[in-house]
XYZ file of C-alpha atoms in Angstrom:
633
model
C -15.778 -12.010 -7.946
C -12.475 -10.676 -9.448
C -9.653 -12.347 -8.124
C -6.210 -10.879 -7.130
C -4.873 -10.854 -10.276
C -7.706 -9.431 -12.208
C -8.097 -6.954 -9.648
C -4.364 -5.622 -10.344
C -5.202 -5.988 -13.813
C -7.632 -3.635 -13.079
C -5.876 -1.272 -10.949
C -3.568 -0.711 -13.899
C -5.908 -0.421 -16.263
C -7.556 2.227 -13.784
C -4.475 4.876 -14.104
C -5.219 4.945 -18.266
C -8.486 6.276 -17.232
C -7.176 8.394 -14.575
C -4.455 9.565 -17.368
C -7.975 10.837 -19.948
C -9.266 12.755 -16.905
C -6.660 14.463 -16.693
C -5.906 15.063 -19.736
C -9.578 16.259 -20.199
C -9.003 18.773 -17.317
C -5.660 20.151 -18.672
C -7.262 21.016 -21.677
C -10.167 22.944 -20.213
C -7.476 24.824 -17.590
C -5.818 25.866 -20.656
C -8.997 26.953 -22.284
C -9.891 28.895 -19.090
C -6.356 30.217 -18.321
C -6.412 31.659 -22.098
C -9.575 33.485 -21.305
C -8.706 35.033 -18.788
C -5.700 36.551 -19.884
C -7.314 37.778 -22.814
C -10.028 39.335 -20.352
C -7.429 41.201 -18.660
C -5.499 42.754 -21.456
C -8.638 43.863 -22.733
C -10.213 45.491 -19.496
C -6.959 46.691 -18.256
C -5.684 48.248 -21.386
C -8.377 48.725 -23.829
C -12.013 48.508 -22.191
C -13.799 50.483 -24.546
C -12.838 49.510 -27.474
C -13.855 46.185 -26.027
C -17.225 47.275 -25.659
C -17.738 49.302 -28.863
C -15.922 46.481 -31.188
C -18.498 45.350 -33.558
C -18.692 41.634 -33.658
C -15.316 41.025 -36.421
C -13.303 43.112 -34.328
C -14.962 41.046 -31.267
C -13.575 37.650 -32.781
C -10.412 39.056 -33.111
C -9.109 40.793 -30.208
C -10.651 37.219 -28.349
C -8.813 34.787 -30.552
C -5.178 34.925 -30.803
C -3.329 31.564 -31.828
C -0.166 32.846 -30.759
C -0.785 34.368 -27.003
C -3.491 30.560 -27.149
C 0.042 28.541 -27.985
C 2.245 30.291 -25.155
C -0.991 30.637 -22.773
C -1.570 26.861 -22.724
C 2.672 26.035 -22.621
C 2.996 28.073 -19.456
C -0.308 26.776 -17.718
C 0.474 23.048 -18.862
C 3.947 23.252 -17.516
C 2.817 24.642 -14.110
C 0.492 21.858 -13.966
C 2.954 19.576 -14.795
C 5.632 20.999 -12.528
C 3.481 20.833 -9.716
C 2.494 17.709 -10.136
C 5.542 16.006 -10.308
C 6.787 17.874 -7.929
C 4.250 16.595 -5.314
C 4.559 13.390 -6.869
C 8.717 12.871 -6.091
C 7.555 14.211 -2.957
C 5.098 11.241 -2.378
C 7.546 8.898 -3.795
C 9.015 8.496 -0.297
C 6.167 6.164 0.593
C 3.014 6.359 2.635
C 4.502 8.254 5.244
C 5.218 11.254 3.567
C 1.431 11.413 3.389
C 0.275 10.442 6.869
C 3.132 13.350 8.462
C 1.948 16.086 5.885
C -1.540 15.456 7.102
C -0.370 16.034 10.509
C -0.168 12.429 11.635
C 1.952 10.809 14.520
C 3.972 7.467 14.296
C 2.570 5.183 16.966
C 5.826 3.695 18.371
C 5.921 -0.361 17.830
C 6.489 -0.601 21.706
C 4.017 1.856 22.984
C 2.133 1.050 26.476
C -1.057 2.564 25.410
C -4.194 0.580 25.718
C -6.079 2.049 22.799
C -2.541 2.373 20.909
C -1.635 -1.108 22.012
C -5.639 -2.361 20.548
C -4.619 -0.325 17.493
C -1.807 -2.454 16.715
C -2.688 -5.331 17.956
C -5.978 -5.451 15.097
C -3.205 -3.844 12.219
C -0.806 -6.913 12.864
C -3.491 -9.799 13.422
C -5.154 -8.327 9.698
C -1.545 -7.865 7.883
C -0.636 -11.810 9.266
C -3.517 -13.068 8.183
C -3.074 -11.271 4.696
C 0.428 -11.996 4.346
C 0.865 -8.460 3.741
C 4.251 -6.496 5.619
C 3.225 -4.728 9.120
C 2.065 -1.679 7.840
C 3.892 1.269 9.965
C 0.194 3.267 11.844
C -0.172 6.765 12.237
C -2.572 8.833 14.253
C -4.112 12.251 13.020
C -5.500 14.190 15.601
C -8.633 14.786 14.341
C -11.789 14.233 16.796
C -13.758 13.333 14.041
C -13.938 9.047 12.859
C -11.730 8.355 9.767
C -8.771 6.274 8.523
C -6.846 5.858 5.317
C -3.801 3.188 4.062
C -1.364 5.344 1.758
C 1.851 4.228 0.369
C 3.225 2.572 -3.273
C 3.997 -0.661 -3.192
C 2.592 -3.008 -0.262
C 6.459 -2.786 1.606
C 5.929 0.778 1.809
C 2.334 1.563 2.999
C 1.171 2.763 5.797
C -2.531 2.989 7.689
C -3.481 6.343 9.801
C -6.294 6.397 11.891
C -8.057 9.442 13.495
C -8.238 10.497 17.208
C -11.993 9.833 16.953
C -11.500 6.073 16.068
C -9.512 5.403 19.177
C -12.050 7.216 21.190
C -15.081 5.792 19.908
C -14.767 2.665 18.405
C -14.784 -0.740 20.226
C -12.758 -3.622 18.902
C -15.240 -5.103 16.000
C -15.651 -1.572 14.943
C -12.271 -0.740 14.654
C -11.553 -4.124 12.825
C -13.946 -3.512 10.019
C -12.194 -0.313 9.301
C -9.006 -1.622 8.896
C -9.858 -3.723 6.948
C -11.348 -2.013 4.725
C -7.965 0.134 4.627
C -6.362 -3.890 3.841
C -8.751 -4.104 0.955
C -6.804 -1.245 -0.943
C -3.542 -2.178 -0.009
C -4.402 -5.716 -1.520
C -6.195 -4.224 -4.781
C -3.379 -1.420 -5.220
C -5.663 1.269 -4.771
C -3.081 3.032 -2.782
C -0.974 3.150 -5.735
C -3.346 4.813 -7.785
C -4.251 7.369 -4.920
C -0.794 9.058 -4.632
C -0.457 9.203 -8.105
C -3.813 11.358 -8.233
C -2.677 13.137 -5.208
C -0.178 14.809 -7.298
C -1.922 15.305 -10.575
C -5.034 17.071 -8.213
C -1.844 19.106 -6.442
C -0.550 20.392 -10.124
C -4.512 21.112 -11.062
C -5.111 23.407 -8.030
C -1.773 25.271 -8.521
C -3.427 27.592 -10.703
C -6.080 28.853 -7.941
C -3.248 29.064 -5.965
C -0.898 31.173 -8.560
C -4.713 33.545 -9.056
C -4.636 33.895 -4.976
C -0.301 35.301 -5.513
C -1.409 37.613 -7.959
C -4.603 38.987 -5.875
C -2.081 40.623 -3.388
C -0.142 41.998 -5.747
C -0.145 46.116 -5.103
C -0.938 48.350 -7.852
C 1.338 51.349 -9.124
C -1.448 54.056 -8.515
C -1.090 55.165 -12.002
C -3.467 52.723 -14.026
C -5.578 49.253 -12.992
C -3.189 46.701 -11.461
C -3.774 43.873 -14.551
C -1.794 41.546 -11.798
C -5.013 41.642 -9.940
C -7.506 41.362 -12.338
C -5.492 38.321 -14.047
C -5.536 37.370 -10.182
C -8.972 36.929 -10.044
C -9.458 35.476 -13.410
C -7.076 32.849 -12.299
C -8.948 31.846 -8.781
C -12.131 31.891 -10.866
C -10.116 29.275 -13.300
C -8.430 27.756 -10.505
C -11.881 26.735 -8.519
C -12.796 25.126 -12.059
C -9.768 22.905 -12.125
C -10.435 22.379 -8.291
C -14.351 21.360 -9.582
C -12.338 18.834 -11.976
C -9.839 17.493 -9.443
C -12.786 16.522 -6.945
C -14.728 15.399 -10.366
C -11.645 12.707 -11.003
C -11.283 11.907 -7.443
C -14.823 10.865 -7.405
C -14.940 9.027 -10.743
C -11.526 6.987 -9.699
C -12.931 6.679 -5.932
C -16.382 5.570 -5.532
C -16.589 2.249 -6.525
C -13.130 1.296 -4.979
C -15.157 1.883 -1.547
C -18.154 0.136 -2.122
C -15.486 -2.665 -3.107
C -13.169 -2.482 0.106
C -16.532 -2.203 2.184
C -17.697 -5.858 0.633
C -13.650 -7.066 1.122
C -13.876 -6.043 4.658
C -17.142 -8.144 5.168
C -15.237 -10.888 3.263
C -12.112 -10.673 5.320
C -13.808 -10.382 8.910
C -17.344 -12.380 8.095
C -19.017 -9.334 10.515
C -20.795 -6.890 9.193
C -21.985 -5.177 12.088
C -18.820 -3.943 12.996
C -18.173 -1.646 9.703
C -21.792 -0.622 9.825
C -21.730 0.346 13.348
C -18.398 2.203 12.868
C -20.474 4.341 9.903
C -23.290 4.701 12.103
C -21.225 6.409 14.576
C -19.817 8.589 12.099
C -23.618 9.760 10.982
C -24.118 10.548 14.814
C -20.512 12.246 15.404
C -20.478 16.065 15.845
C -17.186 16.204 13.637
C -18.412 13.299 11.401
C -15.455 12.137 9.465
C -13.942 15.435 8.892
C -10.448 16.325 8.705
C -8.699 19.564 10.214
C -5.433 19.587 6.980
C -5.062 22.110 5.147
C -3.963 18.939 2.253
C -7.533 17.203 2.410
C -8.648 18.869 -0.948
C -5.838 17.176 -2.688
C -5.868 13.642 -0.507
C -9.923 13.534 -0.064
C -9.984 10.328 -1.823
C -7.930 8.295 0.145
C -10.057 8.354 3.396
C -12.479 5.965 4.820
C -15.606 8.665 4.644
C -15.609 11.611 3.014
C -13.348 14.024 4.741
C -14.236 17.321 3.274
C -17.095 20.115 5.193
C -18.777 19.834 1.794
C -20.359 16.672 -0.210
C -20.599 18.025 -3.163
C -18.994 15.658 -5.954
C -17.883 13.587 -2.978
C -15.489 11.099 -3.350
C -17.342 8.561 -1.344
C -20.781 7.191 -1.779
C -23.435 8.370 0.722
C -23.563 7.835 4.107
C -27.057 6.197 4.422
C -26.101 3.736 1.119
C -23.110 2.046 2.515
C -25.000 1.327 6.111
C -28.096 -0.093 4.211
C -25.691 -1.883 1.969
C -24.628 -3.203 5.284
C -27.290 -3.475 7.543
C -30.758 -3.801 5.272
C -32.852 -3.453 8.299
C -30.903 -0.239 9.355
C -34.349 2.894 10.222
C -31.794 5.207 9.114
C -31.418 6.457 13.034
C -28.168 7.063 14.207
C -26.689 6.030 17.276
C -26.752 8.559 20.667
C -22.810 8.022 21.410
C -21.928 7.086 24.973
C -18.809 7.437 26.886
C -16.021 5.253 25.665
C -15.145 4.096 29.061
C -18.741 2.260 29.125
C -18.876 1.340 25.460
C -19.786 -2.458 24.901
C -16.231 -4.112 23.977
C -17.343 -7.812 22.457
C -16.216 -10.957 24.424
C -13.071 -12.815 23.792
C -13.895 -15.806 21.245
C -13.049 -19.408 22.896
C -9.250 -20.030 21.783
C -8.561 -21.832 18.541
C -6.397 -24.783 17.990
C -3.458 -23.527 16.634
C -3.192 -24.797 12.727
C -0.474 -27.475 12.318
C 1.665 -26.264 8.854
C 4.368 -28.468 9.003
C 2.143 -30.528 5.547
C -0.676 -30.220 4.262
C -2.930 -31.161 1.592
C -3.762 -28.435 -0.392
C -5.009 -28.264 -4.088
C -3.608 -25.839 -6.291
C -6.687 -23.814 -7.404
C -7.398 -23.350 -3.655
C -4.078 -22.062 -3.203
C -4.148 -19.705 -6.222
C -8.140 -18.518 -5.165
C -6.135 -17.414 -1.466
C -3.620 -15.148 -2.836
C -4.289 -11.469 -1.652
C -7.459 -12.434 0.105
C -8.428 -12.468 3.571
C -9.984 -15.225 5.002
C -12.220 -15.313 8.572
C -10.568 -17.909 9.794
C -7.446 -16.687 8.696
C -7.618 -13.299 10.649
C -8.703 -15.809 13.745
C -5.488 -18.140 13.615
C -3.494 -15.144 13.531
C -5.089 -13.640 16.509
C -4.658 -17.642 18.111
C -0.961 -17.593 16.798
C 0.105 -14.252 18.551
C -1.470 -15.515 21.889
C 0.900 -18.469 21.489
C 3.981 -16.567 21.492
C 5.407 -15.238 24.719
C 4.588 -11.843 25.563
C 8.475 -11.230 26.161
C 9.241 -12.233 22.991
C 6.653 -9.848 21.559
C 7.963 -6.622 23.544
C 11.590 -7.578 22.228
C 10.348 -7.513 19.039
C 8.436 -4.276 18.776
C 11.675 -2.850 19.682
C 14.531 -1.551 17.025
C 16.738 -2.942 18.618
C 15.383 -6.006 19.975
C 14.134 -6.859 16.660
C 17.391 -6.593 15.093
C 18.664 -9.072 17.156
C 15.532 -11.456 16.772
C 16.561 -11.364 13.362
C 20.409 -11.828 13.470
C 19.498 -14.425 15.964
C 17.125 -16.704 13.632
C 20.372 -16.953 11.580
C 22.413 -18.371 13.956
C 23.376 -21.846 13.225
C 22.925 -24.999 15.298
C 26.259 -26.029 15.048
C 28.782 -24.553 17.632
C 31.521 -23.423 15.676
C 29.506 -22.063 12.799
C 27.898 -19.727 15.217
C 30.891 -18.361 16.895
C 31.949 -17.139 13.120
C 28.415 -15.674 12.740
C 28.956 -14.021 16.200
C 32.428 -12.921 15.355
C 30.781 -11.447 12.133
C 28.070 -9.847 13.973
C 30.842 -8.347 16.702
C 32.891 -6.528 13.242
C 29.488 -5.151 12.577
C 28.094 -3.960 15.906
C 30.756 -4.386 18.202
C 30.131 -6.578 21.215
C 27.471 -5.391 23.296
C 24.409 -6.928 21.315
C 25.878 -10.419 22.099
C 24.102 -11.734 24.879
C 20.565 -9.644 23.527
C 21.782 -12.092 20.600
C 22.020 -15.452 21.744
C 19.077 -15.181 24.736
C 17.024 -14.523 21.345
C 18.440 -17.303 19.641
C 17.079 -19.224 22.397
C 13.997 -18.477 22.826
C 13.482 -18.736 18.908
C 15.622 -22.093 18.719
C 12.267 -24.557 18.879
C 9.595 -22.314 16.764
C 8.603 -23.509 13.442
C 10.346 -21.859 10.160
C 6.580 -20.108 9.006
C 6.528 -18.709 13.016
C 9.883 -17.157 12.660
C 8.880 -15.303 9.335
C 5.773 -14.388 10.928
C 7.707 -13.298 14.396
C 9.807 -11.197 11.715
C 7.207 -9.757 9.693
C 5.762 -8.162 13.259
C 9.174 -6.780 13.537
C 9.629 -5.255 10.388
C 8.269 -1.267 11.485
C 10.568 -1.639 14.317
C 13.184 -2.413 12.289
C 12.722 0.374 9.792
C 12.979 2.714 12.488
C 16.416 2.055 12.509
C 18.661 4.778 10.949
C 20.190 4.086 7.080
C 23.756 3.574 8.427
C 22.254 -0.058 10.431
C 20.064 -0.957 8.149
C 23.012 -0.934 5.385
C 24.970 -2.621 7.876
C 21.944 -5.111 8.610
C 21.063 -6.200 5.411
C 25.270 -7.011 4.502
C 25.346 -8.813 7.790
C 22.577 -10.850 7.194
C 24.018 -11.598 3.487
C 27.605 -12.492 5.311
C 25.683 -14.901 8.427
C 23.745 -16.373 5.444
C 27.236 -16.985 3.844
C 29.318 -18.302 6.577
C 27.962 -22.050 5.928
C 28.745 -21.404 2.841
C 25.286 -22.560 1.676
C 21.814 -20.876 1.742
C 18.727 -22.926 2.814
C 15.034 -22.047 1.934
C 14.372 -20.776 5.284
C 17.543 -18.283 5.059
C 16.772 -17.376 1.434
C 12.787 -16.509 2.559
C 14.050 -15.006 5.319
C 16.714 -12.452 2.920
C 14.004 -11.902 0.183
C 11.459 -10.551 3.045
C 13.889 -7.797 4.677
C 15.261 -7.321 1.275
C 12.202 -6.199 0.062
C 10.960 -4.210 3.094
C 14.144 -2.583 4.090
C 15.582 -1.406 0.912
C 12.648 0.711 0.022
C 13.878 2.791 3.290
C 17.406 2.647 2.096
C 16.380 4.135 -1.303
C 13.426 4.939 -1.779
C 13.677 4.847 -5.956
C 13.363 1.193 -6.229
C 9.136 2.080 -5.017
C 8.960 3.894 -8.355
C 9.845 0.690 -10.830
C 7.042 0.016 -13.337
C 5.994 -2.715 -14.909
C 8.350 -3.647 -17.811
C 7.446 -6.947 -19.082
C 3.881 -7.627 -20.702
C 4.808 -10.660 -22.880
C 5.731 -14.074 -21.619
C 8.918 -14.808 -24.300
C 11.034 -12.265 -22.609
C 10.509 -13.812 -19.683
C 10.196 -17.797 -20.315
C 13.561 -18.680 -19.115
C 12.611 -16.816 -15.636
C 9.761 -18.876 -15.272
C 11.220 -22.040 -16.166
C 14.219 -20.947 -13.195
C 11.192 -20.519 -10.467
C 9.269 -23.528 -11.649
C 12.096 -25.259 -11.389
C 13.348 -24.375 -7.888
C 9.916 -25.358 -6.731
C 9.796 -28.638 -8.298
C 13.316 -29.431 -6.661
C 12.080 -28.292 -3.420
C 10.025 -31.429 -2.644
C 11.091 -33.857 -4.949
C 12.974 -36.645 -3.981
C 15.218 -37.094 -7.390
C 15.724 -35.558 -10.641
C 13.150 -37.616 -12.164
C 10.421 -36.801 -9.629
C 11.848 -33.050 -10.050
C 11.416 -33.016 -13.428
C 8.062 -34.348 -13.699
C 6.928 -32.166 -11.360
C 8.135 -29.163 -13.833
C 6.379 -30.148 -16.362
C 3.150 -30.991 -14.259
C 3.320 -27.188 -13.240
C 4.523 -26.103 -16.770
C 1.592 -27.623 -18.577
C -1.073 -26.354 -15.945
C -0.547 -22.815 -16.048
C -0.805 -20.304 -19.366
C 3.064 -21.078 -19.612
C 1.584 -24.226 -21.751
C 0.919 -22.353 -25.073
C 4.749 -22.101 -25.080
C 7.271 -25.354 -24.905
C 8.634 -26.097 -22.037
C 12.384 -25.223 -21.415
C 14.557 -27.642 -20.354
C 14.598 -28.095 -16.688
C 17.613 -27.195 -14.528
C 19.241 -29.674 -13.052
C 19.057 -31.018 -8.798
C 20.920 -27.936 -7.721
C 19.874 -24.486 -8.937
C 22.255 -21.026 -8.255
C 20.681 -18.686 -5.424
C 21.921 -15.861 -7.171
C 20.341 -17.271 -10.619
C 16.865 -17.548 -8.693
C 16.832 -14.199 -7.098
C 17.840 -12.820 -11.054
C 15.001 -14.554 -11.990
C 12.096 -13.273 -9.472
C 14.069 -9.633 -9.845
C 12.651 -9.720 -13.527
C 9.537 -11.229 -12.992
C 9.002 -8.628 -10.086
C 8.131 -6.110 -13.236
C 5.980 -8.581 -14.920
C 2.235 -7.683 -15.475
C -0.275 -9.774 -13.401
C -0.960 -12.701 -16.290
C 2.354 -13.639 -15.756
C 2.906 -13.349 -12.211
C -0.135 -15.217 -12.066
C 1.097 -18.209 -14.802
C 4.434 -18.921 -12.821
C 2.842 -19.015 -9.317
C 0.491 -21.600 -10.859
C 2.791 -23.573 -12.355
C 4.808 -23.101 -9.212
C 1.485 -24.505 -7.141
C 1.144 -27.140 -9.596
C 4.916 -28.364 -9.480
C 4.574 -28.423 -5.875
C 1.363 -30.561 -5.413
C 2.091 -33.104 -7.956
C 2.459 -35.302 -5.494
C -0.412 -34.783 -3.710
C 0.996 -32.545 -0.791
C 2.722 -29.119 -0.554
C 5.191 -29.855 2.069
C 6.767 -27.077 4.547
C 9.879 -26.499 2.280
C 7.444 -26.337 -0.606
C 5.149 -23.724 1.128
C 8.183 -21.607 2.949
C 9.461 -21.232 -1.220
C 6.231 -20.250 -2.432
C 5.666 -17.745 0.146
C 9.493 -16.643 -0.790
C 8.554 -16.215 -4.789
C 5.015 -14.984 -4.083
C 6.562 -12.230 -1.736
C 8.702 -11.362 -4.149
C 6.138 -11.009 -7.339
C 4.168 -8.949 -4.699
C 1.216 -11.727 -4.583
C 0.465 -12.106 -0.828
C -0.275 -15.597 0.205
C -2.271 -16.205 3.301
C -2.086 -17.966 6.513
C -1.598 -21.352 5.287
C -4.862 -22.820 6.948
C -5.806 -26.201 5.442
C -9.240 -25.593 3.467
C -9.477 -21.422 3.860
């Protein structure tokens, strides 16, 4: 099985191939497009010559390399001006997607049982993954179907149909968001909002033909408008044939893929198969009501259109039996989902201890941007743990602000009274005692429960308008400050609502490619995280430094000689240059520094809590999600 970093590999790969599709379509639109203008001229202002031409005559009034050049100009550029204009559009993240199909933000906070169930399964999966708290949507749709949409893994979101709350229990409901998981791991979202907009530009020329339909004639000769009109639809529903052609060549696999990650994530079968059983047995099935499906049909769970031809999901009756074997190929009679069979509560875990562990390297890199059982069952253990105050505060905006400010607050007296003064200049006085009764409450948790606590806070917090999340993100860089130095826990802490906040702030920095594909741009970087890593749980400079080169030598960074190491203290503001750059590296490399970073941090035998809490702070970074750290998973 491909692991996380081949599977990126892959996902990039996948938009060159998406890229010859489309080029392949453009080319036949243009063909088509030329046709039918020619068509029109000829019916609308010559017919009969048309019909009498002998067959040189024919060949000429039907091939014209000058109306062929400024026929396929025009219909290129309205492709290509549709397209990117639906693809800016999209740029704004996974929620432009989930509101234009009609969907509705399900508050952090909300009361609702089956909301409250909804949430509850999103946040346990996303822990367990590592991933950021997706925001969740709901379409109203009465029919069973789901879809994760979004750029970047800070920026995605998961929707869910009516239908799913209505008649799926727990398990069932699990397995599909999961699945949705699987492509926000494998980048699959990425790739399906990019071919959301090149399917947009593709149908813009039915949608031109339908304009020129309605067009009123002078009453004096045939209105060509029309007849081009028509000729256009015609051309149009071929470049629609083509759009659901690439949306079923890019999509197919991907689901028969995120239906074997879900298995993998939640070791249960029965619950994915049972929630596509249902959807066999569903009046609506998994259809969906938009008027956008044709364009966004790929991104679903099951196929969302009325029609299955050139579906962009396998059949039905394959995934079950790739499921369930012994499935008869019956579906379900659906009962009422007051009486529907919700499984039993599993005996409670004991809670993993992550202060140290043991924990070899090549398990570590095998976990990144997978999904362990286990995993997804701590998590559930972990929020049990925490107070249920604590986790009403922080579904709030507000109260999740604070949570944060609060986790900043120092120990010593006087050093928080300055970080309250600084928080007062920011947001006056009145969040002061919401403040420090957090700061309490959060005092004795563990560093990796505090980033989890934060990460569940993180679509509450982005509910927040611009103006205090600008003012958020410079308080946090001024508490951070006020000790005048910046531990691992605080830099974490920055990097994680850095990189989930900002995209709300500006949007643009969603849209950044990748830029590096060699390592020797990029050696120094390395060398900088390595480095930082090494220091992190090394007692000296000597143990520092052999730890470097431990991690230098067992990663693809060995073909290259080492740099020389930096010294006991390394410059915040030098690191976070350093993971900004490799940020736009391709997957080899993120993958050779966060080995040699594993390496360097077990060459002692042990990754330690500081170790781990930096790791999780680089991987987050590079956009490498590392799981719940559960010794042996």
């Amino acid at each position: 099985m491909l692991d996380f970093f081949e599977r990126q590999e892959r996902a990039r790969k996948r938009t060159t191939l998406l890229t010859l599709l489309f080029a392949l379509a453009v080319l036949f639109l243009n063909i088509g497009v030329y046709l039918a203008v020619v068509l029109t001229i000829n019916l609308c202002f010559d017919p009969q010559k048309l019909i009498d031409s002998s067959f040189g005559k024919f060949s000429h009034r039907w091939w014209d390399p000058e109306l062929f050049l400024w026929t396929c100009v025009i219909t290129t550029s309205i492709i290509a001006i549709g397209g990117i204009v639906k693809t800016i559009e999209l740029s704004q993240g996974g929620s432009t997607i989930a509101e234009m199909l009609g969907g509705n933000l399900v508050p952090p906070n909300t009361n609702d049982p089956k909301l409250r169930k909804l949430l509850n399964v999103v946040e346990e999966m996303a822990i367990a993954s590592a991933l950021p708290v997706p925001r969740v949507y709901v379409l109203p749709d009465k029919s069973i179907n789901a879809f994760a949409a979004g750029l970047t893994q800070h920026d995605a979101v998961i929707g869910v149909t009516q239908g799913c709350l209505t008649y799926l229990n727990r398990d069932e409901l699990q397995g599909v968001i999961a699945h949705e998981f699987s492509h926000i791991l494998n980048s699959d979202t990425r790739i399906n909002l990019r071919l959301t907009g090149l399917i947009f530009g593709i149908v813009g020329i039915a949608v031109i033909g339908r304009v020129l339909i309605n067009t009123r004639s002078n009453g004096r000769r045939q209105n060509p408008l029309a007849f081009l009109g028509l000729a256009l639809l015609i051309v149009g529903y071929v470049g629609v044939f083509f759009g659901r052609l690439i949306q079923a060549a890019i999509s197919r696999q991907r689901e028969l893929l995120a239906d074997a990650s879900a298995v993998q994530f939640t070791r249960n079968p029965d619950g994915l198969a049972r929630a596509l059983k249902k959807i066999g047995a569903l009046m609506y099935g998994s259809q969906i009501s938009s008027p956008h499906v044709e364009e966004t049909a790929h991104i679903f769970f099951e196929n969302a259109r009325t029609s299955r031809l050139f579906s962009t999901h396998p059949p039905l009756e394959a995934r079950i039996k790739a499921l369930d074997p012994s499935w008869d190929g019956t579906f379900p009679v659906l009962i009422q989902p007051e009486e529907m069979y919700e499984a039993p509560q599993k005996p409670p875990l004991v809670a993993p201890t992550l202060q140290s562990a043991t924990y070899a390297p090549e398990v570590f890199m095998a976990s990144v941007g997978t999904v362990s059982p286990k995993a997804v069952e701590y998590a559930t253990e972990w929020k049990e743990q925490i107070p249920s105050k604590v986790l009403e505060t922080v579904r709030d905006p507000t109260g999740a602000m604070c949570m944060l400010l609060a986790t900043l607050l120092s120990e010593n007296q006087e050093i928080r009274n300055q970080q309250l003064i600084t928080i007062e200049d920011s947001f006056g006085n009145k969040l002061r005692s919401e403040i420090l009764s957090a700061y309490e409450q959060l005092r004795t948790l563990p560093v990796y429960s505090k980033l989890y606590l934060l990460k569940l806070g993180l679509p509450a917090i982005q509910l927040l308008s611009i103006t205090h999340l600008k003012k958020l993100i410079s308080t946090i860089d001024k508490l951070i400050l006020t000790d005048n130095k910046i531990d691992l826990y605080e830099f974490a802490l920055a990097q994680a609502i850095k990189r989930h906040v900002l995209p709300v702030i500006n949007p643009s920095v969603l849209r950044r490619p990748v830029q590096y594909y060699s390592f020797r741009p990029l050696l120094a970087d390395c060398a900088m995280v390595v480095a930082a890593v090494a220091n992190a749980g090394a007692p000296n400079y000597a143990a520092a430094k052999t730890a470097f080169l431990r991690g230098w030598s067992s990663s693809a960074l060995s073909q290259f000689p080492p740099p020389q190491p930096a010294g006991n203290t390394i410059s915040i503001d030098a690191l976070q240059q350093a993971l900004d750059k490799l940020a736009l590296a391709a997957p080899p490399i993120k993958r050779a520094v966060l080995e040699a970073a594993a390496h360097a941090a077990a060459y002692d035998g042990k990754i330690t809590a500081s170790e781990a809490t930096l790791l999780r702070a680089v991987a987050d970074v590079l956009g490498c999600p590392i799981p719940f750290f559960v010794q042996g998973v």
